[in-house]
Structures are given as structure tokens and as C-alpha cells.
PDB file of C-alpha atoms in Angstrom:
ATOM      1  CA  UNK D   1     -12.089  -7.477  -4.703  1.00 82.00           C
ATOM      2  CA  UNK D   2     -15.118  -6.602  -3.607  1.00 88.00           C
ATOM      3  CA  UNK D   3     -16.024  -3.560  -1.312  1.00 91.00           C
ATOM      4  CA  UNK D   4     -16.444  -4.062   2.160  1.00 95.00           C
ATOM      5  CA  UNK D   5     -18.523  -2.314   5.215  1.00 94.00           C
ATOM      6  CA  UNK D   6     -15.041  -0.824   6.329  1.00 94.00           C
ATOM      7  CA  UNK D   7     -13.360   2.497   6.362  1.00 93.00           C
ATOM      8  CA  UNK D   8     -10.714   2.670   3.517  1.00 93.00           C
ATOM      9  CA  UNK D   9      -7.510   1.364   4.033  1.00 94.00           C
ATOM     10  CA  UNK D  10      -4.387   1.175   1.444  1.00 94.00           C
ATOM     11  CA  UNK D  11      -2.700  -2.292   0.573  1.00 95.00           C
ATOM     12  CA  UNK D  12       0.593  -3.384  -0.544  1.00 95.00           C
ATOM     13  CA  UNK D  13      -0.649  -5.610  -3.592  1.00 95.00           C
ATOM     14  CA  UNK D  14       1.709  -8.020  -5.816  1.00 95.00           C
ATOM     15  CA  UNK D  15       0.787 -10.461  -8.909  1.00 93.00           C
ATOM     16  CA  UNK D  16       3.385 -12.947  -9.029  1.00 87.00           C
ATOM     17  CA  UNK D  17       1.761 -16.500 -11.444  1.00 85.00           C
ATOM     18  CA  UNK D  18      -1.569 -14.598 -12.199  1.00 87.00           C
ATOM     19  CA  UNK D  19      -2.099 -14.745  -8.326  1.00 92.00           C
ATOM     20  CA  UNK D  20      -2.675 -11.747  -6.340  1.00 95.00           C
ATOM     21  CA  UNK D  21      -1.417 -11.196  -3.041  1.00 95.00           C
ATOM     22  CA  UNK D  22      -1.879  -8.920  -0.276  1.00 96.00           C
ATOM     23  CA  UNK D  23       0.909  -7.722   2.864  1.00 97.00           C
ATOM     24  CA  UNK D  24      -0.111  -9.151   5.873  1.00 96.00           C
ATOM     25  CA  UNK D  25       1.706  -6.564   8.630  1.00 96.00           C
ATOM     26  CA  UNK D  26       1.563  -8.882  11.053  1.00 95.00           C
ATOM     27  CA  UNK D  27       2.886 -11.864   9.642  1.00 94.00           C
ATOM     28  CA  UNK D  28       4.747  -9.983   7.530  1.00 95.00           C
ATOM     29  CA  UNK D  29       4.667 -11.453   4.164  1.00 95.00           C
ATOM     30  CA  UNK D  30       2.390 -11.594   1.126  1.00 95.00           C
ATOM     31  CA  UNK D  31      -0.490 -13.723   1.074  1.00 94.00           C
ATOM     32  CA  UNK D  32      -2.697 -14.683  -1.546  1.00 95.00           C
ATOM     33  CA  UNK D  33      -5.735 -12.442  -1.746  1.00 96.00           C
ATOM     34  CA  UNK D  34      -8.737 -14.750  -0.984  1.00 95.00           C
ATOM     35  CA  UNK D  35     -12.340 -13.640  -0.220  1.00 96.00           C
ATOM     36  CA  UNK D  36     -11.849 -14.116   3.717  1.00 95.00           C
ATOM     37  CA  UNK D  37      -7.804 -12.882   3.502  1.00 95.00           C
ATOM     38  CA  UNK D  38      -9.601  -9.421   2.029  1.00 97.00           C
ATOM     39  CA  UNK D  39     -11.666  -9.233   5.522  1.00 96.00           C
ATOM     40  CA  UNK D  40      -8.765 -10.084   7.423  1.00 96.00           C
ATOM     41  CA  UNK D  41      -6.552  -7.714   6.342  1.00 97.00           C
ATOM     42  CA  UNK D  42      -9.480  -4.798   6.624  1.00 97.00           C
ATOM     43  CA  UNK D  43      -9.817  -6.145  10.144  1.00 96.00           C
ATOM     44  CA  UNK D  44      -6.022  -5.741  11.193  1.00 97.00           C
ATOM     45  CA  UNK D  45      -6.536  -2.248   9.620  1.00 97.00           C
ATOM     46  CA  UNK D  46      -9.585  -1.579  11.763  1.00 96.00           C
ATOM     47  CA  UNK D  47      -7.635  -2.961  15.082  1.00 97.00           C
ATOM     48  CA  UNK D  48      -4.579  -1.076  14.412  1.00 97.00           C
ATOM     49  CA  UNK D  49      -5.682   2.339  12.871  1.00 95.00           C
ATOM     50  CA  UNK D  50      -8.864   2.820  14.362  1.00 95.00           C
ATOM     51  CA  UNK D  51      -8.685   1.389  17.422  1.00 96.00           C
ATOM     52  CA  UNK D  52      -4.969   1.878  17.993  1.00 96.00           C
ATOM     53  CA  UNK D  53      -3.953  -1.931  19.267  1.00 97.00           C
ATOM     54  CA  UNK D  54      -0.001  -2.677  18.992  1.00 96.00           C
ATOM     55  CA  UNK D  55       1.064  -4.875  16.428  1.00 96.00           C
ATOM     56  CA  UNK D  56       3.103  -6.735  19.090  1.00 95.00           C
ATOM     57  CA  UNK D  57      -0.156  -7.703  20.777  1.00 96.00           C
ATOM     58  CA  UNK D  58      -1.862  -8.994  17.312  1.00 96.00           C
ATOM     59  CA  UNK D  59      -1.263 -12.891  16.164  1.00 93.00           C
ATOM     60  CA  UNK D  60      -3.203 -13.721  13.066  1.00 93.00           C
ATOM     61  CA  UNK D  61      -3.960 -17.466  11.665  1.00 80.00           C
ATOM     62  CA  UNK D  62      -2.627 -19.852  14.669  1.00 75.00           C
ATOM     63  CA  UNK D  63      -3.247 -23.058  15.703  1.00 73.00           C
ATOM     64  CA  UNK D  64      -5.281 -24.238  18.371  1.00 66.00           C
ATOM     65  CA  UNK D  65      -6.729 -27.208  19.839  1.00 66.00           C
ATOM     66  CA  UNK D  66     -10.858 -27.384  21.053  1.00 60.00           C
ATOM     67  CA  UNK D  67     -11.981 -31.054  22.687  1.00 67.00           C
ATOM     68  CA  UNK D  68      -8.476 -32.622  20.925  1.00 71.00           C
ATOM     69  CA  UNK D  69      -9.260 -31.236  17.411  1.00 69.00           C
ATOM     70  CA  UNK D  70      -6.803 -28.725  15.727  1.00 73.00           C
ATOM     71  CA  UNK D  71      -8.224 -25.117  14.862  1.00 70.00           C
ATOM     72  CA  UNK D  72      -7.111 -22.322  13.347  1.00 76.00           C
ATOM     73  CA  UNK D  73      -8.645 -18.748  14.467  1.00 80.00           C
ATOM     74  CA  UNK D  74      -8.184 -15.716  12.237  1.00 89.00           C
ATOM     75  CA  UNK D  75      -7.335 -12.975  14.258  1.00 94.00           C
ATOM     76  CA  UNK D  76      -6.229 -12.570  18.013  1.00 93.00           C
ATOM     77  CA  UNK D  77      -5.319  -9.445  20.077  1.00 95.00           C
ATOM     78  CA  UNK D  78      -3.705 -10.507  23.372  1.00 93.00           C
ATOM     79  CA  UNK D  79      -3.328  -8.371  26.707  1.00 93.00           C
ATOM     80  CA  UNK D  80      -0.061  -7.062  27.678  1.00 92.00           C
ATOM     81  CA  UNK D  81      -0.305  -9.813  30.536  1.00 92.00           C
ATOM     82  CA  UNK D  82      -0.559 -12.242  27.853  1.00 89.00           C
ATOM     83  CA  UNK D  83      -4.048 -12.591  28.298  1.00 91.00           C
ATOM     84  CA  UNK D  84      -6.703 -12.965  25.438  1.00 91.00           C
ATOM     85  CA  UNK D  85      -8.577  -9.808  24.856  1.00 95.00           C
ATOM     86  CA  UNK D  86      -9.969 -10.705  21.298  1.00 95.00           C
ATOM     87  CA  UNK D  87     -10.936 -12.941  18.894  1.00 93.00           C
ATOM     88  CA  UNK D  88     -12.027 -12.092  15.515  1.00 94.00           C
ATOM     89  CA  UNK D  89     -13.829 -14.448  12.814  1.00 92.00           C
ATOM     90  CA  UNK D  90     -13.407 -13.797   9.516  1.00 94.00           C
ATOM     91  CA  UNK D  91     -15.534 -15.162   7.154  1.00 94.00           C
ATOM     92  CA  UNK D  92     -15.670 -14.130   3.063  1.00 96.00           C
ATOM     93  CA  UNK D  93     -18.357 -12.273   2.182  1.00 96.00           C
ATOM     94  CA  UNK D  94     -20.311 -14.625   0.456  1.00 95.00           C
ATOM     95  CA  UNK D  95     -20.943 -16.431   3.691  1.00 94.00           C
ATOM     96  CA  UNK D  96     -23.264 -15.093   5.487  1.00 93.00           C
ATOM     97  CA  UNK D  97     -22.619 -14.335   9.680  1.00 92.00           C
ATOM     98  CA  UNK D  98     -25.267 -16.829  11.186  1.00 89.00           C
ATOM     99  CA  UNK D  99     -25.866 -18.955  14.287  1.00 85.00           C
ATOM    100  CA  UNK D 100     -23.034 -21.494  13.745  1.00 85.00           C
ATOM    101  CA  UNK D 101     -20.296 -18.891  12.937  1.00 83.00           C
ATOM    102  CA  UNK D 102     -21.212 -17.698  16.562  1.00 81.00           C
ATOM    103  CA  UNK D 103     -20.865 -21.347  17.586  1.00 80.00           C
ATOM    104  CA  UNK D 104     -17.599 -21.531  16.130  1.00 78.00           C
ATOM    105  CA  UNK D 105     -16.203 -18.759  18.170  1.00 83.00           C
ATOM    106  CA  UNK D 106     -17.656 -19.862  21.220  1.00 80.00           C
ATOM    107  CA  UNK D 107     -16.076 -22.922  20.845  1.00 77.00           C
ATOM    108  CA  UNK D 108     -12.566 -21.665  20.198  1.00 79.00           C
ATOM    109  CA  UNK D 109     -13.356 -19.713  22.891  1.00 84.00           C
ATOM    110  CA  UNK D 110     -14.208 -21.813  25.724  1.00 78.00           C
ATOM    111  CA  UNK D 111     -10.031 -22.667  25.224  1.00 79.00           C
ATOM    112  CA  UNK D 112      -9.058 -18.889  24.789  1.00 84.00           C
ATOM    113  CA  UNK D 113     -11.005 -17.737  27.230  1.00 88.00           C
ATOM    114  CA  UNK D 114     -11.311 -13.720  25.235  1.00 93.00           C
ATOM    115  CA  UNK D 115     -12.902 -11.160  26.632  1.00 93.00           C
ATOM    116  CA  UNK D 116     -14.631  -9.624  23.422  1.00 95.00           C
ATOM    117  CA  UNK D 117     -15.719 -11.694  20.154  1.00 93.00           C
ATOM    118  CA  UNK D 118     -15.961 -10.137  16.697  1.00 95.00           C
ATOM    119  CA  UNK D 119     -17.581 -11.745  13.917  1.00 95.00           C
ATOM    120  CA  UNK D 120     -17.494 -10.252  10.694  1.00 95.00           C
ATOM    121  CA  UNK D 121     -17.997 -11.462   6.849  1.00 96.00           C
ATOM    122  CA  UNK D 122     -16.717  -7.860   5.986  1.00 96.00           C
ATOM    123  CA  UNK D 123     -20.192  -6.801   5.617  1.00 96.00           C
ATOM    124  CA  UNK D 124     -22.109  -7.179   7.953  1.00 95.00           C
ATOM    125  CA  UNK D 125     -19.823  -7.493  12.025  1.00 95.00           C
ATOM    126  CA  UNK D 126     -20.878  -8.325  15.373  1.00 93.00           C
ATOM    127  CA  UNK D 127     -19.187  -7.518  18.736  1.00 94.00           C
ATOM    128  CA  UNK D 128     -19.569  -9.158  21.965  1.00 92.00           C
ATOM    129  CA  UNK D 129     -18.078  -9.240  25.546  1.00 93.00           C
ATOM    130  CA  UNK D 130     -17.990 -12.235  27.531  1.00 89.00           C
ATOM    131  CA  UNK D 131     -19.880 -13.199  31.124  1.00 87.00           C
ATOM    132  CA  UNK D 132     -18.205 -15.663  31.980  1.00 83.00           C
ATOM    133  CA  UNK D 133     -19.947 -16.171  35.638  1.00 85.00           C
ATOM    134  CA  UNK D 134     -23.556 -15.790  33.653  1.00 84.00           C
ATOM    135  CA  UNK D 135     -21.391 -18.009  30.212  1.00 78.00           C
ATOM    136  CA  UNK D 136     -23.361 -15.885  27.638  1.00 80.00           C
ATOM    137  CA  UNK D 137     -21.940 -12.948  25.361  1.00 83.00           C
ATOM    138  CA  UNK D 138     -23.532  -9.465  25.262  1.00 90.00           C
ATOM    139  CA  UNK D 139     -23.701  -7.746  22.084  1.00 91.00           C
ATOM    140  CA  UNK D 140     -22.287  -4.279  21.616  1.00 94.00           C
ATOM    141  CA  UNK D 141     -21.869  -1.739  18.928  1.00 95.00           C
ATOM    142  CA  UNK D 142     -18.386  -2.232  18.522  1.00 94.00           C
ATOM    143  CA  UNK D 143     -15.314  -3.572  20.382  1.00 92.00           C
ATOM    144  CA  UNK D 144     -13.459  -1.110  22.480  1.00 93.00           C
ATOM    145  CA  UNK D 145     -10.320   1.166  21.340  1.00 94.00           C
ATOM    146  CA  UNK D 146      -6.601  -0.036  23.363  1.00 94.00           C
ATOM    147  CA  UNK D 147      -5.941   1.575  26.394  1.00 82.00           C
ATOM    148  CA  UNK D 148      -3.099   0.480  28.802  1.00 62.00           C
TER     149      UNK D 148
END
């Protein structure tokens, strides 16, 4: 796979019919290692090693609905309340991070409701934190570490 914009992490790999898969922690099972799956998994890694956020408050690759249409977002870190604190986009990194992957995730977030956004295609990432009362998204340099 190719090398992303993110600090190293190690993988539990297996090849099982000439396909590759990669452990997903959080769902706990292999998954076959696709272009966006390799961002995903770097992003779990970034949540939970760097930036120290409990498993138990990480869902990845649920469904949701937006205006009576089903979704899927990649990556969600909730609040201990239960809350939405993040939502992450992952996109493969042949697809580059551009006006309508921000739509996207405002979209699945006017149903979340998230406080920060991250967009990433593994190379290039964008943060954000919501205003709600002014309903645009600042950008920041990255999203913050957990604290209780």
C-alpha cells in the first residue's frame, strides 16, 4: 500500500484467497485492505495513539440516514455523554479532498450534529470545529487530544 502523510503505525496483516486484509481494532475483525480501509485504519491509529481517545468511544462504518437516504460515515468518536465529538472522512488517496467531500460531511453532519470534522485522503487532512449559532466550520491545524 501506498505511504501515507501519517506517523507510522504497525498492522496485523492476513492473505487469505490472494486478498489482503487488515485488523480493524474497533470492529474487531479483518477487513480487506482497500485504498480508503488503509486511511481508515491510519486514522483510528492517529485517534487512539496520538491523541489518546478510548476505543469504547470510537464506532467506525455505521449507518445513518440524511433527508431519508441511508449513509454510511467512516469514522466517529462519541462523548462520554453520548454526544458526537467527531466525524472523520476517509477518502483513498487517489481522490483528491475537494469542495464536495466537505459537502458530504456537512451533510452527515447536519444529523450528527459533531463538534469537529476531519477530512482526510491520507495525504493531505483537514480539521474543523463547528459554529453552530454562526452554521459554518473553522479550520484548525489539527483536532484536539481526549481529555475528560
Amino acid at each position: 500500500m501506498q505511504a501515507l502523510n501519517f506517523p507510522k503505525f504497525s498492522f496485523r496483516f492476513k492473505n487469505s484467497e490472494n486478498k489482503v486484509s487488515i485488523f480493524d481494532p474497533i470492529r474487531k475483525k479483518f477487513v480487506i485492505l482497500q485504498p480508503e480501509e488503509w486511511v481508515r485504519q491510519h486514522c483510528l491509529q492517529v485517534l487512539m495513539t496520538d491523541k489518546k481517545y478510548p476505543k469504547s468511544l470510537i464506532n467506525v462504518e455505521k449507518e445513518l440516514r440524511v433527508n431519508d437516504l441511508k449513509k454510511r460515515y467512516d469514522i466517529v468518536v462519541f462523548n462520554p455523554d453520548g454526544s458526537i465529538h467527531i466525524i472523520v472522512e476517509c477518502k483513498a488517496p487517489s481522490i483528491p479532498v475537494n469542495q464536495k467531500t466537505f459537502d458530504q460531511i456537512a451533510q452527515y453532519n447536519l444529523t450528527l450534529k459533531a463538534t469537529y470534522l476531519m477530512v482526510t485522503n491520507g495525504l493531505d487532512h483537514y480539521y474543523c470545529q463547528m459554529d453552530f449559532e454562526a452554521e459554518r466550520y473553522n479550520f484548525l491545524k489539527d483536532i484536539p487530544d481526549y481529555n475528560l
